[in-house]
Coordinates of C-alpha atoms and ligand atoms in Angstrom, one line a residue:
M1 CA 19.2 120.4 -145.8
A2 CA 21.1 123.4 -144.2
K3 CA 20.7 123.8 -140.5
H4 CA 19.3 127.3 -140.9
A5 CA 16.8 126.2 -143.5
R6 CA 15.6 123.5 -141.1
R7 CA 15.4 125.9 -138.2
N8 CA 13.5 128.5 -140.3
R9 CA 11.2 125.9 -141.5
K10 CA 10.6 124.7 -138.0
V11 CA 9.9 128.3 -136.8
R12 CA 7.4 128.8 -139.7
F13 CA 5.9 125.5 -138.9
L14 CA 5.4 126.4 -135.3
L15 CA 3.8 129.7 -136.1
A16 CA 1.7 128.3 -138.9
A17 CA -1.2 126.9 -136.8
A18 CA -2.2 126.2 -133.3
A19 CA -2.6 122.5 -134.2
A20 CA 1.0 122.4 -135.3
L21 CA 2.0 124.1 -132.0
A22 CA 0.2 121.5 -130.0
A23 CA 1.6 118.7 -132.1
S24 CA 5.1 119.9 -131.4
L25 CA 4.8 119.5 -127.6
P26 CA 6.0 115.9 -127.5
V27 CA 9.3 117.0 -129.2
A28 CA 10.0 119.3 -126.3
A29 CA 9.2 116.5 -123.9
I30 CA 11.7 114.2 -125.6
A31 CA 14.4 116.8 -125.6
A32 CA 13.8 117.4 -121.9
T33 CA 13.8 113.7 -121.0
G34 CA 16.7 112.9 -123.2
G35 CA 19.0 114.7 -120.9
D36 CA 20.3 117.1 -123.5
A37 CA 20.6 120.6 -122.2
A38 CA 20.9 122.2 -125.7
P39 CA 17.8 123.1 -127.6
Q40 CA 17.0 120.8 -130.4
V41 CA 18.7 122.8 -133.2
E42 CA 21.5 120.3 -133.7
P43 CA 19.7 117.1 -134.3
R44 CA 21.6 114.0 -133.4
I45 CA 20.6 109.1 -134.4
V46 CA 19.1 112.3 -135.2
G47 CA 17.7 113.9 -132.0
G48 CA 18.5 111.0 -129.7
G49 CA 21.3 110.2 -127.3
E50 CA 23.9 107.6 -126.5
A51 CA 22.5 104.3 -125.5
S52 CA 24.0 101.3 -123.6
I53 CA 24.5 98.0 -125.4
Q54 CA 23.7 96.4 -122.0
D55 CA 20.2 97.8 -122.2
Y56 CA 19.8 96.7 -125.9
P57 CA 22.0 93.5 -126.1
Y58 CA 20.1 92.5 -129.3
A59 CA 21.3 95.6 -131.3
V60 CA 24.0 94.7 -133.8
Y61 CA 25.6 96.3 -136.8
L62 CA 26.8 95.0 -140.1
T63 CA 30.2 95.7 -141.6
D64 CA 32.0 94.8 -144.8
S65 CA 35.2 92.8 -144.7
S66 CA 37.2 95.9 -144.0
G67 CA 35.1 96.7 -140.9
N68 CA 33.1 99.6 -142.3
Q69 CA 29.7 99.8 -140.7
F70 CA 27.0 100.1 -143.3
C71 CA 23.7 99.0 -141.6
G72 CA 22.1 97.9 -138.4
G73 CA 20.5 94.6 -137.4
V74 CA 18.8 92.8 -134.5
L75 CA 19.4 89.4 -133.0
V76 CA 16.2 87.3 -133.2
S77 CA 17.8 84.1 -131.9
S78 CA 21.3 83.0 -130.9
T79 CA 22.1 82.3 -134.6
A80 CA 19.9 84.8 -136.6
V81 CA 19.8 88.5 -137.3
A82 CA 16.9 90.4 -138.8
T83 CA 17.8 93.3 -141.0
A84 CA 16.5 95.2 -144.0
A85 CA 16.6 93.4 -147.3
H86 CA 18.3 96.4 -148.9
C87 CA 21.1 95.9 -146.3
A88 CA 21.4 92.2 -147.0
A89 CA 21.9 93.0 -150.7
A90 CA 24.5 95.7 -150.1
V91 CA 27.5 93.5 -149.5
A92 CA 28.4 90.0 -150.8
Q93 CA 27.5 87.4 -148.2
S94 CA 31.2 86.3 -147.9
D95 CA 32.2 89.9 -147.0
M96 CA 29.4 90.5 -144.5
R97 CA 30.1 90.6 -140.8
V98 CA 27.8 90.9 -137.8
V99 CA 29.2 92.8 -134.8
A100 CA 27.3 91.9 -131.6
G101 CA 27.9 93.1 -128.0
R102 CA 29.9 96.2 -129.1
Q103 CA 28.9 99.7 -128.1
Q104 CA 31.7 101.7 -129.8
K105 CA 32.7 101.0 -133.3
S106 CA 36.3 101.5 -132.3
G107 CA 36.0 99.0 -129.5
T108 CA 37.0 95.4 -129.3
D109 CA 34.4 94.0 -127.0
G110 CA 31.7 91.6 -128.2
V111 CA 32.1 89.4 -131.2
V112 CA 32.4 89.6 -135.0
V113 CA 30.6 86.8 -136.8
N114 CA 30.4 85.6 -140.4
V115 CA 27.1 85.0 -142.2
K116 CA 26.5 81.6 -143.7
K117 CA 23.0 82.1 -145.2
I118 CA 20.8 85.0 -146.2
W119 CA 17.1 84.8 -146.6
T120 CA 15.4 87.7 -148.2
E121 CA 11.6 88.3 -148.2
P122 CA 10.4 87.1 -151.6
G123 CA 9.2 90.0 -153.7
F124 CA 11.6 92.6 -152.3
S125 CA 12.9 95.0 -155.0
D126 CA 13.1 98.4 -153.4
P127 CA 12.5 99.7 -149.9
G128 CA 9.8 102.1 -151.2
K129 CA 7.8 99.0 -152.4
G130 CA 7.9 97.2 -149.0
S131 CA 9.1 93.7 -148.1
D132 CA 12.3 95.2 -146.8
V133 CA 13.3 92.4 -144.5
A134 CA 16.0 89.7 -144.5
V135 CA 17.3 87.2 -142.0
L136 CA 21.0 86.5 -141.8
T137 CA 22.0 83.1 -140.4
L138 CA 25.3 83.3 -138.4
D139 CA 28.0 80.7 -138.7
R140 CA 28.1 80.3 -134.9
Q141 CA 26.0 81.0 -131.9
V142 CA 26.2 84.3 -129.9
S143 CA 25.3 84.7 -126.3
Y144 CA 23.5 88.1 -126.4
R145 CA 19.8 88.2 -125.5
P146 CA 17.6 88.3 -128.7
V147 CA 14.7 90.7 -129.1
S148 CA 11.1 89.4 -128.9
L149 CA 9.0 89.3 -132.0
P150 CA 5.4 90.5 -131.9
G151 CA 2.7 87.9 -131.4
K152 CA -0.9 87.8 -132.6
S153 CA -2.1 89.9 -129.7
D154 CA 0.5 92.6 -130.1
G155 CA -1.5 94.7 -132.6
S156 CA -1.9 97.5 -130.1
L157 CA 1.9 98.2 -130.3
Y158 CA 1.1 99.8 -133.6
A159 CA -1.5 102.2 -132.2
E160 CA -0.9 105.9 -133.2
G161 CA 1.2 107.6 -130.6
T162 CA 2.9 104.5 -129.1
N163 CA 6.3 105.5 -128.0
A164 CA 8.9 103.3 -129.7
T165 CA 12.7 103.4 -129.5
V166 CA 15.0 103.3 -132.6
L167 CA 18.6 102.2 -132.2
G168 CA 21.6 102.5 -134.5
W169 CA 25.1 103.6 -135.3
G170 CA 24.0 105.7 -138.3
R171 CA 24.3 109.4 -139.2
T172 CA 23.5 111.9 -136.4
A173 CA 22.3 114.5 -138.8
D174 CA 20.8 114.5 -142.3
G175 CA 23.9 114.4 -144.5
G176 CA 26.2 114.4 -141.4
A177 CA 28.7 112.0 -140.0
R178 CA 27.9 108.5 -138.6
A179 CA 27.8 107.9 -134.9
T180 CA 30.9 106.3 -133.3
S181 CA 28.7 104.7 -130.6
L182 CA 25.2 103.1 -130.3
R183 CA 22.5 105.8 -130.1
S184 CA 18.8 105.7 -129.4
A185 CA 15.8 107.9 -129.9
V186 CA 12.1 107.8 -128.9
V187 CA 9.6 108.3 -131.8
P188 CA 5.9 107.9 -131.7
V189 CA 4.1 105.5 -134.1
V190 CA 2.3 107.5 -136.8
S191 CA -1.2 106.6 -138.1
D192 CA -1.5 105.0 -141.5
S193 CA -3.6 107.9 -142.8
S194 CA -1.0 110.4 -141.7
C195 CA 1.8 108.4 -143.2
T196 CA -0.2 108.1 -146.5
S197 CA -0.3 111.9 -146.5
S198 CA 3.4 112.0 -146.1
Y199 CA 4.3 109.4 -148.7
S200 CA 2.1 108.4 -151.6
N201 CA 3.8 105.0 -151.8
Y202 CA 3.2 104.2 -148.1
N203 CA 1.8 100.6 -147.7
A204 CA 0.2 99.9 -144.3
T205 CA 0.7 96.1 -144.6
S206 CA 4.4 96.1 -145.2
M207 CA 5.4 99.4 -143.5
V208 CA 4.9 101.5 -140.4
C209 CA 5.9 105.1 -139.8
A210 CA 7.2 106.8 -136.7
G211 CA 8.3 110.3 -135.9
Y212 CA 7.0 113.7 -134.8
P213 CA 4.9 116.1 -137.0
D214 CA 7.7 118.7 -136.5
G215 CA 10.5 116.2 -137.3
G216 CA 13.7 116.6 -135.3
V217 CA 14.0 113.0 -134.2
D218 CA 14.6 110.1 -136.6
A219 CA 16.6 107.2 -137.9
C220 CA 19.1 108.2 -140.7
Q221 CA 21.5 106.7 -143.2
G222 CA 23.4 103.8 -141.7
D223 CA 20.6 103.0 -139.2
S224 CA 18.8 101.0 -141.9
G225 CA 18.2 97.4 -140.8
G226 CA 18.3 98.3 -137.1
P227 CA 15.5 97.8 -134.6
L228 CA 12.4 99.9 -133.6
V229 CA 11.3 98.4 -130.3
V230 CA 8.5 98.9 -127.8
G231 CA 9.9 97.6 -124.6
D232 CA 11.9 94.6 -125.9
T233 CA 9.5 93.7 -128.7
L234 CA 10.5 94.4 -132.3
I235 CA 7.8 96.3 -134.2
G236 CA 9.9 97.8 -137.0
I237 CA 13.1 97.6 -139.0
V238 CA 14.6 100.9 -140.2
S239 CA 13.9 101.0 -143.9
W240 CA 13.6 104.4 -145.7
G241 CA 12.3 108.0 -145.6
D242 CA 12.7 111.4 -147.2
G243 CA 16.0 112.5 -145.7
C244 CA 16.1 112.4 -141.9
A245 CA 14.1 114.2 -139.2
K246 CA 12.3 116.6 -141.7
P247 CA 8.9 118.0 -140.7
G248 CA 6.1 116.0 -142.2
K249 CA 8.5 113.2 -143.3
P250 CA 8.5 110.5 -140.6
G251 CA 10.9 107.5 -140.7
V252 CA 9.4 104.4 -142.5
Y253 CA 10.0 101.0 -141.0
T254 CA 9.3 97.5 -142.1
R255 CA 6.1 96.4 -140.2
V256 CA 7.5 93.4 -138.4
S257 CA 4.2 91.9 -137.4
T258 CA 3.5 91.2 -141.0
Y259 CA 6.7 89.2 -141.3
A260 CA 7.0 87.8 -137.8
D261 CA 6.0 84.2 -138.6
E262 CA 8.5 84.1 -141.5
I263 CA 11.3 85.7 -139.4
R264 CA 10.6 83.1 -136.7
A265 CA 10.7 80.3 -139.2
Q266 CA 14.0 81.6 -140.7
S267 CA 15.5 82.0 -137.2
Q268 CA 15.4 78.5 -136.1
S269 CA 18.6 76.5 -136.6
R270 CA 17.5 73.5 -138.6
S271 CA 20.6 71.2 -139.0
L272 CA 18.9 69.5 -142.0
L273 CA 19.5 72.6 -144.0
W274 CA 23.2 72.4 -143.6
Ligands
4AZ301 C1 18.9 105.3 -145.3 O1 19.3 105.9 -146.3 C2 17.8 105.9 -144.5 N1 14.8 108.9 -141.9 C3 17.4 105.3 -143.3 C4 16.4 105.9 -142.6 C5 15.8 107.0 -143.1 C6 16.1 107.6 -144.2 C7 17.2 107.1 -145.0 C8 14.6 107.5 -142.3 O2 19.5 104.3 -144.9

């Protein structure tokens, strides 16, 4: 979408109703706390800011054998990375690399690790149908702190309005260039009823939505597979959406709590398997 179209749409949206105006207030708060002086007309992970890999040591990205970044991922143990199933299917296993501990794509810090096994959630066919989760088993251990997976008592993390952080090296604008460095953005969890209004194929068992009614802050292409965290607990995996940061079109994430037991099982190194 053209920037002007987006801005005009935003203005119309703001003028449309008092309710929309009230709903837009958190966006202003994010822009203010994000440390960006400019008003939010040039959305960047769209609408976020640069993040430190030290603060999010479990954030990793996936490349092909030429080093081209195509997705994100998240360390769930010293030998396992959770990502989106559609990311795991994008490149042949033998060509896939996991880059951990690296902030800048152009950097040389951290490690580049091969993948020796891919588990994909059975029944996955298309992100829009759910089950968009996979676990990559690394061919050696890495020393970066893994993320925590949600437990049985973590249901409240999915309450409407919970502020979650999405991380990635993907596009910084809808249709724009990919980031050169790790970025983060804060997005509130959206209720199932609201997300059903946004997307007729939304499934509350396999997916969770996050974003602002007015858009402006979102994951985007290339962020897929990356983490949505509350504190250091993984609640979502970037999966899909209608474009990026559009009003009324929140980002859709794989609902990790539904798959946590399976992810845990797939993350334990069991030498009998190899
Ligand atoms: C993608 O194509 C993609 N705005 C990722 C996230 C979103 C949309 C598309 C969510 O990888």
